[in-house]
Amino acid sequence: MLLAFVSLFSILSTARADSLLLTTSAPHGGLSDCVAASYRGHYAGQHAYLLTDDCSSTASLGVLDSGSLVPLASKDRIAWVGASNALPSTREDMLAAWETIDSIASSLLSTETEDGQTSFSTKSFQVSLDRLPALIHASASGLYLSVPSTIFPVLDTFLPAHLRPVAFPRQPLALPSTRGNRWGIPEEQVERLINITENLRFNPKVAAIASTISAKEILEDVRYLTGEREDSDIESRHSFHPDIMKALRWVLRQMGALGVDCSPYLHEEGFAPGLLCSIYPESNSEEHVIISAHLDSRGTFGSLRAPGADDDGSGSAHLLAIARAISQHNITFQHPVTFAFFTGEEQGLVMSNHFAHTLKKEGVSVQLNLQADMLGYRVPGEPLQLALPATIDLPEASYLVANISQLYAPELVVGRTAACCSDHQSFLQLGFPATQVFERNGWIADPMYHNSGDVTNREGYDAEQIKSIAKVTMATVFEVAGWQQDGN
Ligand SMILES: *[C@@H]1O[C@H](CO)[C@@H](O)[C@H](O)[C@H]1NC(C)=O
Ligand SMILES: *[C@@H]1O[C@H](CO)[C@@H](O)[C@H](O)[C@H]1NC(C)=O
Ligand SMILES: *[C@@H]1O[C@H](CO)[C@@H](O)[C@H](O)[C@H]1NC(C)=O
Ligand SMILES: [Zn+2]
């Protein structure tokens, strides 16, 4: 095991660096074009750039008075790993967690080195690798890892539950505008959401449709996805596990039965595809509304068994519940509505990142992305809750959701969470309005978070809360996408 690290470091020190990681909290005004064109996003207060060798001369970097430069081996994926905010976490906590990974990993390893390759195997999976993810830089708020592409699809299995990755986008991002909101979202789109919030009125028809959403059906759907149901043999929805294809096909059939067409979305080699299911309007509107969850999940350290009842079976089943309500009430929209079931979320928002880049490249306009991730766990004794992101959101999008919650699900206590990093971040990074709904105000409290024991049959798992949140997200889609009921 130690050998794997040693050989990695020798690779790093002898190979010509193909790129350099630059992280800095300095603002990006006045950067050279070369540096500006290598921007990869901001991660917990730091801007990250992936510079090519010819861009790292002091002439290019002169404008920066702080930051860190780290040479990187080629072809590796870079991932930022930060606290998921299961609990307050310091840099020292994260470093300590990282240091224990090597020793835990060695207990899972069998090393067959015929061809000099290490074979990493656990109870449930086996991948070949010549080296493990390596820590390349530790900032105050996160770790930056260099991840061999062969093991990128199982990156999550190397991380303890309270750490989670956000992979760098493969292509550079535009620098966010230094004016206006910090995600660089066009003002007219923000205004549009503000206008909807200001003009909200309780609509008894929306309430009546929302009231048909069934907690019982949601629970049954989640139980199919976790493999708890008799008629399901899904063992895992890890993006690398073959059973995720069973989940995918099942969702496709459910959506098809509701009259919603889905297409598989291929993104990166090694990852199961996700699903995009869209309802198109009769008008030719191109103002998309995207409601999403991630179908994939993550289990206990080293294991691919990932039932994911809460993370994110709850969000996935909540999408099905909304599609059912729409279908059963003959609802159509003025604007296209897409239900997105993402994969690769647990390895760092991989599909959503790819999808958001595709939308950007094609010039698609997105009015709102609303991500539902972890809706079902409630600490016994606490009230039903709906949490919006404390920082990773467009605030005006969160205000809209919070106001709608008061109208259609007054039973929910609305607040904020520091829970970090779900797929809506991929949209924000590209300047699309987005926010997330989550199960709890404050820290993540689910004891089965990123654990192979994340099933429905346990204390605290509450389909009623999922249902209440589904009423809110359904009404939000209705408001933003302009709903109407056919035949009325
Ligand atoms: C604001 O919303 C109202 C009512 O929904 C609509 O009639 C009006 O055109 C909107 N104004 C703008 C500037 O979008
Ligand atoms: C939906 O449309 C179908 C066929 O037009 C009709 O039979 C049904 O009653 C409608 N349902 C509702 C809730 O409007
Ligand atoms: C409703 O929206 C307004 C902004 O329009 C915001 O100030 C307020 O906090 C929101 N309500 C809730 C409950 O968040
Ligand atoms: Zn999740």
Coordinates of C-alpha atoms and ligand atoms in Angstrom, one line a residue:
M1 CA 0.0 0.0 0.0
L2 CA 2.7 2.4 0.9
L3 CA 4.4 1.5 -2.3
A4 CA 1.4 2.8 -4.2
F5 CA 2.0 6.2 -2.6
V6 CA 5.7 6.2 -3.1
S7 CA 5.4 5.4 -6.8
L8 CA 2.9 8.1 -7.2
F9 CA 5.1 10.7 -5.7
S10 CA 8.0 9.7 -7.8
I11 CA 5.8 10.0 -10.9
L12 CA 4.9 13.5 -9.8
S13 CA 8.4 14.6 -9.1
T14 CA 10.0 13.2 -12.3
A15 CA 7.3 13.7 -14.9
R16 CA 7.0 17.0 -16.6
A17 CA 4.0 18.7 -15.1
D18 CA 1.3 18.9 -17.7
S19 CA -0.7 21.2 -15.7
L20 CA -0.7 23.1 -12.4
L21 CA -3.4 23.6 -9.9
L22 CA -3.7 27.2 -8.7
T23 CA -6.0 27.9 -5.8
T24 CA -6.4 31.4 -4.5
S25 CA -9.0 33.4 -2.6
A26 CA -7.9 36.5 -4.5
P27 CA -10.6 38.0 -6.8
H28 CA -10.0 37.5 -10.5
G29 CA -10.0 41.0 -11.8
G30 CA -6.9 41.7 -13.9
L31 CA -5.9 38.1 -14.7
S32 CA -4.0 37.3 -17.9
D33 CA -6.2 35.8 -20.6
C34 CA -4.3 32.6 -20.2
V35 CA -5.1 32.2 -16.5
A36 CA -8.7 33.4 -16.9
A37 CA -9.3 30.8 -19.6
S38 CA -8.3 28.0 -17.1
Y39 CA -10.9 28.7 -14.5
R40 CA -12.5 25.6 -12.9
G41 CA -14.9 27.1 -10.4
H42 CA -15.0 28.1 -6.8
Y43 CA -14.9 25.7 -3.9
A44 CA -15.7 26.9 -0.4
G45 CA -14.3 30.4 -0.8
Q46 CA -11.4 29.5 -3.1
H47 CA -11.1 30.0 -6.8
A48 CA -9.4 27.1 -8.6
Y49 CA -7.5 27.3 -12.0
L50 CA -6.0 24.4 -13.9
L51 CA -3.1 26.0 -15.7
T52 CA -1.2 24.5 -18.6
D53 CA 2.6 24.7 -18.3
D54 CA 3.0 27.6 -20.7
C55 CA 0.5 29.6 -18.7
S56 CA 2.3 29.4 -15.4
S57 CA 5.2 31.8 -16.0
T58 CA 5.5 34.5 -13.5
A59 CA 4.4 37.0 -16.1
S60 CA 1.0 35.3 -16.2
L61 CA 0.7 34.9 -12.5
G62 CA 2.2 38.3 -11.5
V63 CA -1.2 39.7 -10.7
L64 CA -1.8 37.2 -7.9
D65 CA -0.3 37.9 -4.5
S66 CA -1.5 34.7 -2.9
G67 CA -2.4 31.2 -3.8
S68 CA -0.8 27.8 -4.2
L69 CA 0.6 26.1 -7.3
V70 CA 0.8 22.3 -7.5
P71 CA 2.2 20.4 -10.5
L72 CA -0.1 17.6 -11.7
A73 CA 0.3 14.3 -13.6
S74 CA -1.5 14.2 -16.9
K75 CA -4.9 12.6 -17.4
D76 CA -5.8 12.5 -13.8
R77 CA -9.1 13.9 -12.8
I78 CA -9.0 16.6 -10.1
A79 CA -11.6 16.6 -7.4
W80 CA -12.1 19.0 -4.6
V81 CA -13.1 17.2 -1.4
G82 CA -14.9 19.1 1.3
A83 CA -16.9 18.5 4.4
S84 CA -20.4 17.4 3.6
N85 CA -21.3 19.2 6.8
A86 CA -22.6 16.2 8.6
L87 CA -20.9 18.1 11.5
P88 CA -18.8 21.2 11.8
S89 CA -15.4 20.2 10.2
T90 CA -12.0 21.9 10.3
R91 CA -9.1 21.5 8.0
E92 CA -7.4 19.4 10.7
D93 CA -10.4 17.0 10.8
M94 CA -10.3 16.6 7.0
L95 CA -6.6 16.0 7.0
A96 CA -6.9 13.5 9.8
A97 CA -9.6 11.7 7.9
W98 CA -7.4 11.6 4.8
E99 CA -4.5 10.2 6.8
T100 CA -6.6 7.3 8.1
I101 CA -7.7 6.4 4.6
D102 CA -4.4 4.7 3.7
S103 CA -4.6 2.4 6.7
I104 CA -8.2 1.5 6.2
A105 CA -7.6 1.0 2.5
S106 CA -4.8 -1.4 3.1
S107 CA -7.2 -3.7 5.0
L108 CA -9.4 -3.9 1.9
L109 CA -6.6 -4.5 -0.5
S110 CA -5.3 -7.6 -2.0
T111 CA -2.2 -6.9 -3.9
E112 CA -1.6 -9.0 -7.0
T113 CA 1.3 -7.4 -8.7
E114 CA 2.2 -9.7 -11.6
D115 CA 2.3 -6.8 -14.0
G116 CA 3.2 -4.3 -11.4
Q117 CA -0.4 -3.3 -11.0
T118 CA -2.2 -3.3 -7.8
S119 CA -5.6 -4.9 -7.6
F120 CA -8.0 -3.2 -5.3
S121 CA -10.8 -5.4 -4.2
T122 CA -13.4 -5.5 -1.5
K123 CA -16.3 -7.7 -0.8
S124 CA -18.3 -6.2 -3.7
F125 CA -16.0 -4.9 -6.4
Q126 CA -12.6 -5.0 -7.9
V127 CA -10.7 -2.4 -9.9
S128 CA -7.2 -2.4 -11.2
L129 CA -5.1 0.6 -10.4
D130 CA -1.5 1.5 -10.4
R131 CA -2.1 4.1 -7.7
L132 CA -4.6 5.6 -5.3
P133 CA -6.1 9.1 -5.3
A134 CA -3.5 11.4 -4.0
L135 CA -3.8 14.5 -1.8
I136 CA -2.2 17.3 -3.8
H137 CA -3.2 20.3 -1.8
A138 CA -5.0 21.1 1.4
S139 CA -6.6 24.5 1.7
A140 CA -8.4 25.8 4.8
S141 CA -11.7 24.6 3.5
G142 CA -11.0 21.5 1.5
L143 CA -8.7 19.0 0.0
Y144 CA -7.7 18.7 -3.6
L145 CA -7.2 15.2 -4.9
S146 CA -5.6 13.9 -8.1
V147 CA -7.6 10.9 -9.1
P148 CA -6.4 8.3 -11.7
S149 CA -9.2 8.1 -14.3
T150 CA -9.4 4.3 -13.8
I151 CA -10.7 4.7 -10.3
F152 CA -12.6 8.0 -10.7
P153 CA -16.0 6.0 -10.9
V154 CA -15.3 4.6 -7.4
L155 CA -13.7 7.7 -5.9
D156 CA -16.5 8.0 -3.3
T157 CA -15.6 4.6 -1.8
F158 CA -12.2 6.0 -0.8
L159 CA -13.8 8.7 1.3
P160 CA -15.2 8.6 4.9
A161 CA -18.9 9.5 5.1
H162 CA -18.4 13.1 6.1
L163 CA -16.2 14.0 3.1
R164 CA -17.6 14.4 -0.3
P165 CA -16.1 15.2 -3.7
V166 CA -16.9 17.8 -6.4
A167 CA -15.0 16.9 -9.5
F168 CA -13.5 19.7 -11.5
P169 CA -15.4 20.2 -14.8
R170 CA -13.5 18.8 -17.7
Q171 CA -13.7 22.1 -19.6
P172 CA -12.9 25.5 -18.2
L173 CA -15.6 27.7 -16.9
A174 CA -16.3 31.3 -17.7
L175 CA -15.1 33.6 -14.9
P176 CA -18.2 34.7 -13.0
S177 CA -19.0 38.3 -13.4
T178 CA -17.5 40.5 -10.7
R179 CA -20.7 42.5 -10.7
G180 CA -24.2 41.4 -9.6
N181 CA -24.8 38.1 -8.0
R182 CA -21.8 35.9 -7.4
W183 CA -22.8 33.1 -9.8
G184 CA -23.1 35.5 -12.7
I185 CA -26.7 34.7 -13.3
P186 CA -28.3 37.2 -15.7
E187 CA -30.3 39.9 -13.9
E188 CA -33.4 39.4 -16.0
Q189 CA -33.6 35.8 -14.9
V190 CA -33.3 36.8 -11.3
E191 CA -36.0 39.4 -11.8
R192 CA -38.3 36.9 -13.2
L193 CA -38.1 34.7 -10.1
I194 CA -38.6 37.8 -7.9
N195 CA -41.6 38.7 -9.9
I196 CA -43.1 35.2 -9.5
T197 CA -42.5 35.4 -5.7
E198 CA -44.1 38.8 -5.5
N199 CA -47.2 37.7 -7.4
L200 CA -47.7 34.4 -5.5
R201 CA -51.3 33.7 -4.6
F202 CA -52.7 30.6 -3.0
N203 CA -54.4 28.6 -5.7
P204 CA -56.9 25.9 -4.4
K205 CA -56.5 23.9 -7.5
V206 CA -52.8 23.6 -7.1
A207 CA -53.4 22.6 -3.4
A208 CA -55.9 20.0 -4.5
I209 CA -53.5 18.5 -7.0
A210 CA -50.7 18.6 -4.5
S211 CA -52.9 16.8 -1.9
T212 CA -53.1 13.8 -4.1
I213 CA -49.4 13.1 -3.7
S214 CA -49.2 9.9 -1.6
A215 CA -46.7 9.2 1.1
K216 CA -47.5 5.5 0.8
E217 CA -46.7 5.5 -3.0
I218 CA -43.5 7.4 -2.4
L219 CA -42.5 4.8 0.3
E220 CA -43.2 1.9 -2.1
D221 CA -41.2 3.5 -4.8
V222 CA -38.2 4.1 -2.5
R223 CA -38.5 0.5 -1.3
Y224 CA -38.2 -0.6 -4.9
L225 CA -35.1 1.5 -5.4
T226 CA -33.4 0.2 -2.3
G227 CA -34.2 -3.4 -3.1
E228 CA -36.4 -3.7 0.1
R229 CA -39.5 -4.6 -1.9
E230 CA -40.2 -8.3 -2.6
D231 CA -40.3 -7.7 -6.4
S232 CA -37.0 -5.8 -6.5
D233 CA -33.6 -7.4 -6.6
I234 CA -31.6 -4.1 -6.7
E235 CA -28.6 -4.5 -4.5
S236 CA -27.0 -1.1 -5.1
R237 CA -27.4 2.1 -7.1
H238 CA -23.8 2.9 -7.0
S239 CA -22.9 4.4 -10.5
F240 CA -20.3 1.6 -10.9
H241 CA -22.6 -1.3 -9.9
P242 CA -24.5 -3.1 -12.6
D243 CA -27.8 -3.0 -10.6
I244 CA -28.1 0.8 -11.2
M245 CA -29.2 -0.2 -14.7
K246 CA -32.1 -2.1 -13.1
A247 CA -33.1 1.1 -11.3
L248 CA -32.7 3.1 -14.4
R249 CA -34.9 0.8 -16.5
W250 CA -37.5 0.7 -13.7
V251 CA -37.7 4.5 -13.5
L252 CA -38.0 4.6 -17.3
R253 CA -41.0 2.3 -17.2
Q254 CA -42.7 4.2 -14.4
M255 CA -42.3 7.5 -16.3
G256 CA -43.3 5.9 -19.6
A257 CA -46.5 4.6 -17.9
L258 CA -47.3 8.2 -16.9
G259 CA -46.8 9.4 -20.5
V260 CA -43.5 11.1 -19.9
D261 CA -40.8 10.2 -22.4
C262 CA -37.2 9.6 -21.1
S263 CA -33.9 9.2 -22.8
P264 CA -30.8 7.8 -21.2
Y265 CA -28.0 10.4 -20.9
L266 CA -24.5 9.1 -21.4
H267 CA -21.8 11.3 -19.9
E268 CA -18.5 9.7 -18.9
E269 CA -17.0 6.3 -19.5
G270 CA -17.3 4.0 -16.5
F271 CA -20.5 5.7 -15.3
A272 CA -24.0 4.4 -15.7
P273 CA -26.1 6.8 -17.8
G274 CA -28.7 9.0 -16.1
L275 CA -32.2 9.7 -17.4
L276 CA -33.7 12.9 -18.8
C277 CA -37.5 12.9 -19.0
S278 CA -39.2 15.9 -20.5
I279 CA -42.7 17.3 -21.0
Y280 CA -42.7 19.7 -23.9
P281 CA -45.2 22.5 -24.4
E282 CA -47.3 23.2 -27.5
S283 CA -45.7 26.6 -27.6
N284 CA -42.1 26.7 -28.9
S285 CA -40.8 28.1 -25.5
E286 CA -37.2 27.3 -24.9
E287 CA -37.3 28.5 -21.2
H288 CA -36.5 25.2 -19.5
V289 CA -37.4 24.2 -15.9
I290 CA -35.4 21.3 -14.6
I291 CA -36.4 19.4 -11.5
S292 CA -33.8 16.9 -10.4
A293 CA -32.5 14.3 -8.0
H294 CA -29.7 11.8 -8.2
L295 CA -30.5 8.2 -8.8
D296 CA -27.1 6.9 -7.8
S297 CA -26.0 6.5 -4.3
R298 CA -23.0 5.7 -2.1
G299 CA -22.5 3.2 0.7
T300 CA -20.1 2.6 3.6
F301 CA -16.4 3.2 3.0
G302 CA -15.0 0.5 0.7
S303 CA -18.4 -1.0 -0.2
L304 CA -20.6 -0.7 -3.3
R305 CA -23.7 -1.8 -1.4
A306 CA -25.7 1.5 -1.7
P307 CA -29.4 1.2 -1.1
G308 CA -29.7 5.0 -0.7
A309 CA -33.2 5.2 0.7
D310 CA -32.6 8.8 1.8
D311 CA -29.6 9.7 -0.4
D312 CA -31.2 10.0 -2.9
G313 CA -34.0 7.5 -3.3
S314 CA -36.1 10.1 -1.5
G315 CA -35.5 12.7 -4.2
S316 CA -35.9 10.2 -7.0
A317 CA -39.2 8.9 -5.7
H318 CA -40.4 12.5 -5.1
L319 CA -39.8 13.1 -8.9
L320 CA -42.0 10.1 -9.7
A321 CA -44.7 11.4 -7.3
I322 CA -44.7 14.8 -9.0
A323 CA -44.8 13.2 -12.5
R324 CA -47.8 11.1 -11.3
A325 CA -49.7 14.1 -10.1
I326 CA -49.1 15.9 -13.3
S327 CA -50.1 13.0 -15.4
Q328 CA -53.2 12.1 -13.4
H329 CA -54.5 15.7 -13.6
N330 CA -53.8 16.3 -17.3
I331 CA -51.4 19.2 -16.5
T332 CA -49.5 20.8 -19.3
F333 CA -47.0 23.6 -19.2
Q334 CA -46.2 26.7 -21.2
H335 CA -42.5 26.0 -20.8
P336 CA -40.6 22.7 -21.2
V337 CA -40.2 20.7 -17.9
T338 CA -37.5 18.2 -17.5
F339 CA -37.2 15.5 -14.8
A340 CA -33.5 14.7 -14.5
F341 CA -32.3 11.6 -12.7
F342 CA -28.6 12.2 -12.4
T343 CA -25.8 9.6 -12.0
G344 CA -22.2 10.2 -10.9
E345 CA -23.4 12.6 -8.2
E346 CA -21.4 10.8 -5.5
Q347 CA -18.2 11.0 -7.5
G348 CA -18.5 14.8 -7.7
L349 CA -21.7 15.9 -9.6
V350 CA -20.4 14.2 -12.8
M351 CA -23.5 13.9 -14.9
S352 CA -25.0 17.2 -13.9
N353 CA -21.8 18.9 -14.7
H354 CA -21.7 17.4 -18.2
F355 CA -25.4 18.2 -18.8
A356 CA -25.1 21.8 -17.6
H357 CA -22.1 22.3 -19.9
T358 CA -24.1 20.8 -22.8
L359 CA -27.0 23.2 -22.1
K360 CA -24.6 26.1 -22.0
K361 CA -22.9 25.1 -25.2
E362 CA -26.2 24.8 -27.0
G363 CA -27.4 28.2 -25.7
V364 CA -30.4 26.7 -23.8
S365 CA -32.1 29.0 -21.4
V366 CA -32.8 27.5 -17.9
Q367 CA -35.3 29.4 -15.8
L368 CA -34.7 27.2 -12.8
N369 CA -33.0 24.0 -11.7
L370 CA -34.5 22.6 -8.5
Q371 CA -32.5 19.7 -7.0
A372 CA -34.1 17.4 -4.4
D373 CA -31.4 15.6 -2.4
M374 CA -32.1 13.8 0.9
L375 CA -35.7 14.6 1.9
G376 CA -36.6 11.6 4.1
Y377 CA -34.8 11.6 7.4
R378 CA -36.2 13.4 10.4
V379 CA -34.7 13.3 13.8
P380 CA -37.4 11.7 16.0
G381 CA -39.1 14.5 17.9
E382 CA -38.2 17.3 15.4
P383 CA -40.9 18.9 13.3
L384 CA -41.3 18.3 9.6
Q385 CA -38.7 20.4 7.8
L386 CA -37.6 21.9 4.5
A387 CA -34.1 23.3 4.3
L388 CA -32.7 25.5 1.6
P389 CA -28.9 25.9 1.1
A390 CA -27.2 28.5 3.2
T391 CA -24.7 29.4 0.5
I392 CA -24.9 27.2 -2.6
D393 CA -28.0 28.7 -4.2
L394 CA -29.4 31.6 -6.0
P395 CA -31.1 33.3 -3.0
E396 CA -34.0 34.5 -5.1
A397 CA -34.7 30.9 -6.1
S398 CA -34.7 29.8 -2.5
Y399 CA -37.0 32.7 -1.5
L400 CA -39.5 31.5 -4.1
V401 CA -39.4 28.0 -2.8
A402 CA -39.7 29.1 0.8
N403 CA -42.7 31.3 0.0
I404 CA -44.4 28.5 -1.9
S405 CA -43.8 26.2 1.1
Q406 CA -45.8 28.6 3.3
L407 CA -48.7 28.5 0.9
Y408 CA -48.9 24.7 0.1
A409 CA -47.1 23.0 3.0
P410 CA -47.4 25.1 6.1
E411 CA -46.6 22.0 8.2
L412 CA -43.0 22.4 7.1
V413 CA -40.6 24.4 9.2
V414 CA -38.5 26.2 6.6
G415 CA -34.8 27.1 7.3
R416 CA -31.3 26.8 6.0
T417 CA -28.7 24.1 5.8
A418 CA -25.0 24.1 5.4
A419 CA -25.2 20.6 3.8
C420 CA -22.8 20.7 1.0
C421 CA -22.7 20.1 -2.7
S422 CA -25.4 18.6 -4.7
D423 CA -26.1 18.7 -8.5
H424 CA -27.6 22.2 -8.5
Q425 CA -24.1 23.5 -8.0
S426 CA -23.3 22.3 -11.5
F427 CA -26.0 24.7 -12.8
L428 CA -25.0 27.6 -10.6
Q429 CA -21.4 27.3 -11.8
L430 CA -22.6 27.9 -15.3
G431 CA -24.8 30.8 -14.5
F432 CA -28.1 29.0 -14.4
P433 CA -30.6 29.9 -11.6
A434 CA -30.7 27.0 -9.1
T435 CA -31.4 25.8 -5.6
Q436 CA -31.9 22.7 -3.6
V437 CA -34.4 21.3 -1.2
F438 CA -33.1 19.2 1.8
E439 CA -34.5 17.5 4.8
R440 CA -33.1 19.3 7.8
N441 CA -32.2 22.8 9.0
G442 CA -28.7 22.9 10.2
W443 CA -26.3 20.0 10.0
I444 CA -26.9 16.7 8.3
A445 CA -28.3 14.4 11.0
D446 CA -29.0 11.2 9.2
P447 CA -26.9 8.5 11.0
M448 CA -27.0 6.4 7.8
Y449 CA -25.6 9.2 5.6
H450 CA -23.2 7.6 3.0
N451 CA -23.8 4.3 4.7
S452 CA -24.9 0.9 3.3
G453 CA -27.6 0.9 6.0
D454 CA -29.5 3.7 4.3
V455 CA -32.8 1.8 4.0
T456 CA -36.4 2.9 4.7
N457 CA -37.0 0.4 7.5
R458 CA -35.4 2.4 10.3
E459 CA -36.3 5.0 12.9
G460 CA -36.5 8.5 11.5
Y461 CA -37.2 7.6 7.9
D462 CA -40.3 9.6 7.1
A463 CA -42.2 9.5 3.8
E464 CA -44.6 12.1 5.1
Q465 CA -41.8 14.7 5.0
I466 CA -40.9 13.6 1.5
K467 CA -44.5 14.1 0.5
S468 CA -44.7 17.6 2.0
I469 CA -41.6 18.7 0.2
A470 CA -42.9 17.2 -3.0
K471 CA -46.0 19.4 -2.7
V472 CA -43.7 22.4 -2.5
T473 CA -41.4 21.5 -5.4
M474 CA -44.5 20.5 -7.5
A475 CA -46.1 23.9 -6.9
T476 CA -42.7 25.6 -7.7
V477 CA -42.6 23.8 -11.1
F478 CA -46.2 24.8 -11.7
E479 CA -45.5 28.5 -11.0
V480 CA -42.2 28.8 -13.0
A481 CA -43.3 26.6 -15.9
G482 CA -46.7 28.1 -16.3
W483 CA -49.2 25.3 -15.7
Q484 CA -52.6 24.7 -17.1
Q485 CA -55.1 21.9 -16.8
D486 CA -56.3 20.5 -20.1
G487 CA -60.0 20.5 -20.6
N488 CA -60.5 23.3 -18.1
Ligands
LIG1 C1 -44.7 39.7 -13.4 O1 -45.7 38.8 -13.1 C2 -47.0 39.2 -13.6 C3 -48.0 38.2 -13.0 O2 -47.6 36.9 -13.1 C4 -47.0 39.3 -15.1 O3 -48.3 39.7 -15.5 C5 -46.0 40.3 -15.5 O4 -45.9 40.4 -16.9 C6 -44.6 40.0 -14.9 N1 -43.7 41.1 -15.1 C7 -42.5 40.9 -15.6 C8 -41.7 42.2 -15.7 O5 -42.1 39.8 -15.9
LIG2 C1 -57.8 13.8 -18.0 O1 -58.1 13.6 -19.4 C2 -58.8 12.3 -19.6 C3 -59.0 12.2 -21.2 O2 -59.2 13.4 -21.8 C4 -60.2 12.4 -18.9 O3 -60.9 11.2 -19.1 C5 -59.9 12.6 -17.4 O4 -61.2 12.7 -16.7 C6 -59.1 13.8 -17.2 N1 -58.7 13.9 -15.8 C7 -58.8 15.0 -15.1 C8 -58.4 14.9 -13.6 O5 -59.1 16.0 -15.5
LIG3 C1 -40.4 35.2 0.7 O1 -39.7 36.0 -0.2 C2 -39.1 37.2 0.3 C3 -38.5 37.9 -0.8 O2 -39.4 38.2 -1.8 C4 -38.2 36.9 1.4 O3 -37.7 38.1 2.0 C5 -38.8 36.1 2.5 O4 -37.9 35.7 3.4 C6 -39.5 34.8 1.9 N1 -40.2 34.1 2.8 C7 -39.6 33.0 3.5 C8 -40.5 32.3 4.4 O5 -38.5 32.7 3.3
ZN4 ZN -27.1 13.0 -2.3

